Amino acid sequence: MKSINTNTILQIVALLFLVIIGYMTFNSGSNWKIIKSELDKAREELRISKDTLAVTKSNLKNSIKELEKMNLQKDIVVRQRDSLLFDFKRKNAKDWNELEAIKDTILKNNEKLTEEKALLDRLFGIE
């Protein structure tokens, strides 16, 4: 048998290494494409999440403003009710001291009512 030349063995080994390196390069290139596409998807989802968060924040601000308006409206209705009650008490007061106390309470109540109505008008944009 003829012995195989060392150059031939080295050429076969080098060719084998080239094939392995070529295969690894091709495989890693497709992995980079997958990684890049996944990163692009993540960026898009992050952008959508940011937009959704901004819209939600805006809606929350509007809801808080509406809640303040409703709270003021409730306070106004309560003050109007109190005003009617004090009016009734004033008409049915038995002595001067009781009448003076009710009168002071009515004045305070009417001042608060006026302040809250003005605040509510400002919230609604009515000047």
PDB file of C-alpha atoms in Angstrom:
ATOM      1  CA  MET A   1       0.000   0.000   0.000  1.00  0.00           C
ATOM      2  CA  LYS A   2       1.080   3.361  -0.864  1.00  0.00           C
ATOM      3  CA  SER A   3       1.293   5.773   2.009  1.00  0.00           C
ATOM      4  CA  ILE A   4      -0.848   8.867   1.839  1.00  0.00           C
ATOM      5  CA  ASN A   5       1.094  12.043   1.491  1.00  0.00           C
ATOM      6  CA  THR A   6       0.987  14.383   4.528  1.00  0.00           C
ATOM      7  CA  ASN A   7       0.110  17.293   2.245  1.00  0.00           C
ATOM      8  CA  THR A   8      -3.008  15.463   1.116  1.00  0.00           C
ATOM      9  CA  ILE A   9      -4.014  14.810   4.733  1.00  0.00           C
ATOM     10  CA  LEU A  10      -3.449  18.474   5.617  1.00  0.00           C
ATOM     11  CA  GLN A  11      -5.469  19.559   2.579  1.00  0.00           C
ATOM     12  CA  ILE A  12      -8.353  17.264   3.608  1.00  0.00           C
ATOM     13  CA  VAL A  13      -8.232  18.602   7.192  1.00  0.00           C
ATOM     14  CA  ALA A  14      -8.111  22.215   5.939  1.00  0.00           C
ATOM     15  CA  LEU A  15     -11.030  21.536   3.587  1.00  0.00           C
ATOM     16  CA  LEU A  16     -12.961  19.987   6.482  1.00  0.00           C
ATOM     17  CA  PHE A  17     -12.282  23.090   8.631  1.00  0.00           C
ATOM     18  CA  LEU A  18     -13.442  25.353   5.804  1.00  0.00           C
ATOM     19  CA  VAL A  19     -16.667  23.390   5.471  1.00  0.00           C
ATOM     20  CA  ILE A  20     -17.254  23.577   9.245  1.00  0.00           C
ATOM     21  CA  ILE A  21     -16.472  27.315   9.330  1.00  0.00           C
ATOM     22  CA  GLY A  22     -18.740  27.940   6.329  1.00  0.00           C
ATOM     23  CA  TYR A  23     -21.572  26.004   7.943  1.00  0.00           C
ATOM     24  CA  MET A  24     -21.182  27.901  11.237  1.00  0.00           C
ATOM     25  CA  THR A  25     -21.102  31.238   9.405  1.00  0.00           C
ATOM     26  CA  PHE A  26     -24.276  30.414   7.506  1.00  0.00           C
ATOM     27  CA  ASN A  27     -26.035  29.239  10.678  1.00  0.00           C
ATOM     28  CA  SER A  28     -24.986  32.237  12.759  1.00  0.00           C
ATOM     29  CA  GLY A  29     -26.175  34.590  10.007  1.00  0.00           C
ATOM     30  CA  SER A  30     -29.684  33.149  10.174  1.00  0.00           C
ATOM     31  CA  ASN A  31     -29.591  33.407  13.996  1.00  0.00           C
ATOM     32  CA  TRP A  32     -28.746  37.104  13.691  1.00  0.00           C
ATOM     33  CA  LYS A  33     -31.723  37.556  11.387  1.00  0.00           C
ATOM     34  CA  ILE A  34     -33.993  35.882  13.937  1.00  0.00           C
ATOM     35  CA  ILE A  35     -32.564  37.972  16.779  1.00  0.00           C
ATOM     36  CA  LYS A  36     -32.957  41.165  14.727  1.00  0.00           C
ATOM     37  CA  SER A  37     -36.574  40.362  13.839  1.00  0.00           C
ATOM     38  CA  GLU A  38     -37.381  39.603  17.491  1.00  0.00           C
ATOM     39  CA  LEU A  39     -35.802  42.901  18.561  1.00  0.00           C
ATOM     40  CA  ASP A  40     -37.830  44.748  15.932  1.00  0.00           C
ATOM     41  CA  LYS A  41     -41.008  43.090  17.229  1.00  0.00           C
ATOM     42  CA  ALA A  42     -40.096  44.055  20.796  1.00  0.00           C
ATOM     43  CA  ARG A  43     -39.480  47.679  19.717  1.00  0.00           C
ATOM     44  CA  GLU A  44     -42.856  47.799  17.983  1.00  0.00           C
ATOM     45  CA  GLU A  45     -44.633  46.369  21.034  1.00  0.00           C
ATOM     46  CA  LEU A  46     -42.823  48.897  23.236  1.00  0.00           C
ATOM     47  CA  ARG A  47     -43.943  51.751  20.967  1.00  0.00           C
ATOM     48  CA  ILE A  48     -47.533  50.501  21.059  1.00  0.00           C
ATOM     49  CA  SER A  49     -47.342  50.203  24.852  1.00  0.00           C
ATOM     50  CA  LYS A  50     -46.029  53.776  25.136  1.00  0.00           C
ATOM     51  CA  ASP A  51     -48.877  55.064  22.966  1.00  0.00           C
ATOM     52  CA  THR A  52     -51.429  53.110  24.982  1.00  0.00           C
ATOM     53  CA  LEU A  53     -49.950  54.422  28.211  1.00  0.00           C
ATOM     54  CA  ALA A  54     -50.111  58.010  26.952  1.00  0.00           C
ATOM     55  CA  VAL A  55     -53.771  57.596  25.960  1.00  0.00           C
ATOM     56  CA  THR A  56     -54.575  55.980  29.301  1.00  0.00           C
ATOM     57  CA  LYS A  57     -52.840  58.799  31.160  1.00  0.00           C
ATOM     58  CA  SER A  58     -54.840  61.370  29.215  1.00  0.00           C
ATOM     59  CA  ASN A  59     -58.085  59.502  29.904  1.00  0.00           C
ATOM     60  CA  LEU A  60     -57.200  59.322  33.584  1.00  0.00           C
ATOM     61  CA  LYS A  61     -56.633  63.084  33.736  1.00  0.00           C
ATOM     62  CA  ASN A  62     -59.995  63.655  32.061  1.00  0.00           C
ATOM     63  CA  SER A  63     -61.680  61.248  34.471  1.00  0.00           C
ATOM     64  CA  ILE A  64     -60.151  63.012  37.465  1.00  0.00           C
ATOM     65  CA  LYS A  65     -61.384  66.350  36.122  1.00  0.00           C
ATOM     66  CA  GLU A  66     -64.881  64.932  35.611  1.00  0.00           C
ATOM     67  CA  LEU A  67     -64.814  63.468  39.117  1.00  0.00           C
ATOM     68  CA  GLU A  68     -63.902  66.885  40.540  1.00  0.00           C
ATOM     69  CA  LYS A  69     -66.783  68.439  38.614  1.00  0.00           C
ATOM     70  CA  MET A  70     -69.236  65.839  39.905  1.00  0.00           C
ATOM     71  CA  ASN A  71     -67.952  66.290  43.448  1.00  0.00           C
ATOM     72  CA  LEU A  72     -68.465  70.049  43.191  1.00  0.00           C
ATOM     73  CA  GLN A  73     -71.941  69.538  41.774  1.00  0.00           C
ATOM     74  CA  LYS A  74     -72.743  67.250  44.701  1.00  0.00           C
ATOM     75  CA  ASP A  75     -71.451  69.872  47.134  1.00  0.00           C
ATOM     76  CA  ILE A  76     -73.600  72.523  45.475  1.00  0.00           C
ATOM     77  CA  VAL A  77     -76.705  70.346  45.744  1.00  0.00           C
ATOM     78  CA  VAL A  78     -75.926  69.679  49.428  1.00  0.00           C
ATOM     79  CA  ARG A  79     -75.457  73.391  50.087  1.00  0.00           C
ATOM     80  CA  GLN A  80     -78.703  74.221  48.298  1.00  0.00           C
ATOM     81  CA  ARG A  81     -80.477  71.628  50.419  1.00  0.00           C
ATOM     82  CA  ASP A  82     -78.893  73.083  53.567  1.00  0.00           C
ATOM     83  CA  SER A  83     -79.952  76.541  52.463  1.00  0.00           C
ATOM     84  CA  LEU A  84     -83.556  75.382  52.151  1.00  0.00           C
ATOM     85  CA  LEU A  85     -83.389  73.735  55.578  1.00  0.00           C
ATOM     86  CA  PHE A  86     -81.950  76.878  57.164  1.00  0.00           C
ATOM     87  CA  ASP A  87     -84.611  78.941  55.463  1.00  0.00           C
ATOM     88  CA  PHE A  88     -87.264  76.700  56.970  1.00  0.00           C
ATOM     89  CA  LYS A  89     -85.627  76.913  60.411  1.00  0.00           C
ATOM     90  CA  ARG A  90     -85.471  80.709  60.123  1.00  0.00           C
ATOM     91  CA  LYS A  91     -89.173  80.892  59.440  1.00  0.00           C
ATOM     92  CA  ASN A  92     -89.895  78.629  62.425  1.00  0.00           C
ATOM     93  CA  ALA A  93     -87.378  80.145  64.880  1.00  0.00           C
ATOM     94  CA  LYS A  94     -88.782  80.836  68.335  1.00  0.00           C
ATOM     95  CA  ASP A  95     -86.424  83.472  69.693  1.00  0.00           C
ATOM     96  CA  TRP A  96     -84.002  86.140  68.484  1.00  0.00           C
ATOM     97  CA  ASN A  97     -80.778  84.240  69.417  1.00  0.00           C
ATOM     98  CA  GLU A  98     -81.833  81.185  67.479  1.00  0.00           C
ATOM     99  CA  LEU A  99     -82.722  83.399  64.537  1.00  0.00           C
ATOM    100  CA  GLU A 100     -79.299  85.124  64.640  1.00  0.00           C
ATOM    101  CA  ALA A 101     -77.463  81.782  64.758  1.00  0.00           C
ATOM    102  CA  ILE A 102     -79.434  80.506  61.786  1.00  0.00           C
ATOM    103  CA  LYS A 103     -78.830  83.774  59.930  1.00  0.00           C
ATOM    104  CA  ASP A 104     -75.055  83.435  60.388  1.00  0.00           C
ATOM    105  CA  THR A 105     -75.177  79.826  59.232  1.00  0.00           C
ATOM    106  CA  ILE A 106     -77.192  80.825  56.166  1.00  0.00           C
ATOM    107  CA  LEU A 107     -74.649  83.519  55.288  1.00  0.00           C
ATOM    108  CA  LYS A 108     -71.734  81.103  55.596  1.00  0.00           C
ATOM    109  CA  ASN A 109     -73.580  78.487  53.588  1.00  0.00           C
ATOM    110  CA  ASN A 110     -74.451  80.977  50.836  1.00  0.00           C
ATOM    111  CA  GLU A 111     -70.820  82.173  50.657  1.00  0.00           C
ATOM    112  CA  LYS A 112     -69.591  78.587  50.253  1.00  0.00           C
ATOM    113  CA  LEU A 113     -72.299  77.960  47.665  1.00  0.00           C
ATOM    114  CA  THR A 114     -71.209  80.992  45.659  1.00  0.00           C
ATOM    115  CA  GLU A 115     -67.537  79.964  45.837  1.00  0.00           C
ATOM    116  CA  GLU A 116     -68.280  76.418  44.709  1.00  0.00           C
ATOM    117  CA  LYS A 117     -70.483  77.596  41.850  1.00  0.00           C
ATOM    118  CA  ALA A 118     -67.709  79.917  40.651  1.00  0.00           C
ATOM    119  CA  LEU A 119     -65.183  77.079  40.870  1.00  0.00           C
ATOM    120  CA  LEU A 120     -67.494  74.753  38.984  1.00  0.00           C
ATOM    121  CA  ASP A 121     -68.060  77.380  36.298  1.00  0.00           C
ATOM    122  CA  ARG A 122     -64.290  77.710  35.887  1.00  0.00           C
ATOM    123  CA  LEU A 123     -63.925  73.942  35.578  1.00  0.00           C
ATOM    124  CA  PHE A 124     -66.621  73.881  32.896  1.00  0.00           C
ATOM    125  CA  GLY A 125     -64.981  76.848  31.182  1.00  0.00           C
ATOM    126  CA  ILE A 126     -67.871  79.213  31.867  1.00  0.00           C
ATOM    127  CA  GLU A 127     -66.743  82.714  32.808  1.00  0.00           C
TER     128      GLU A 127
END
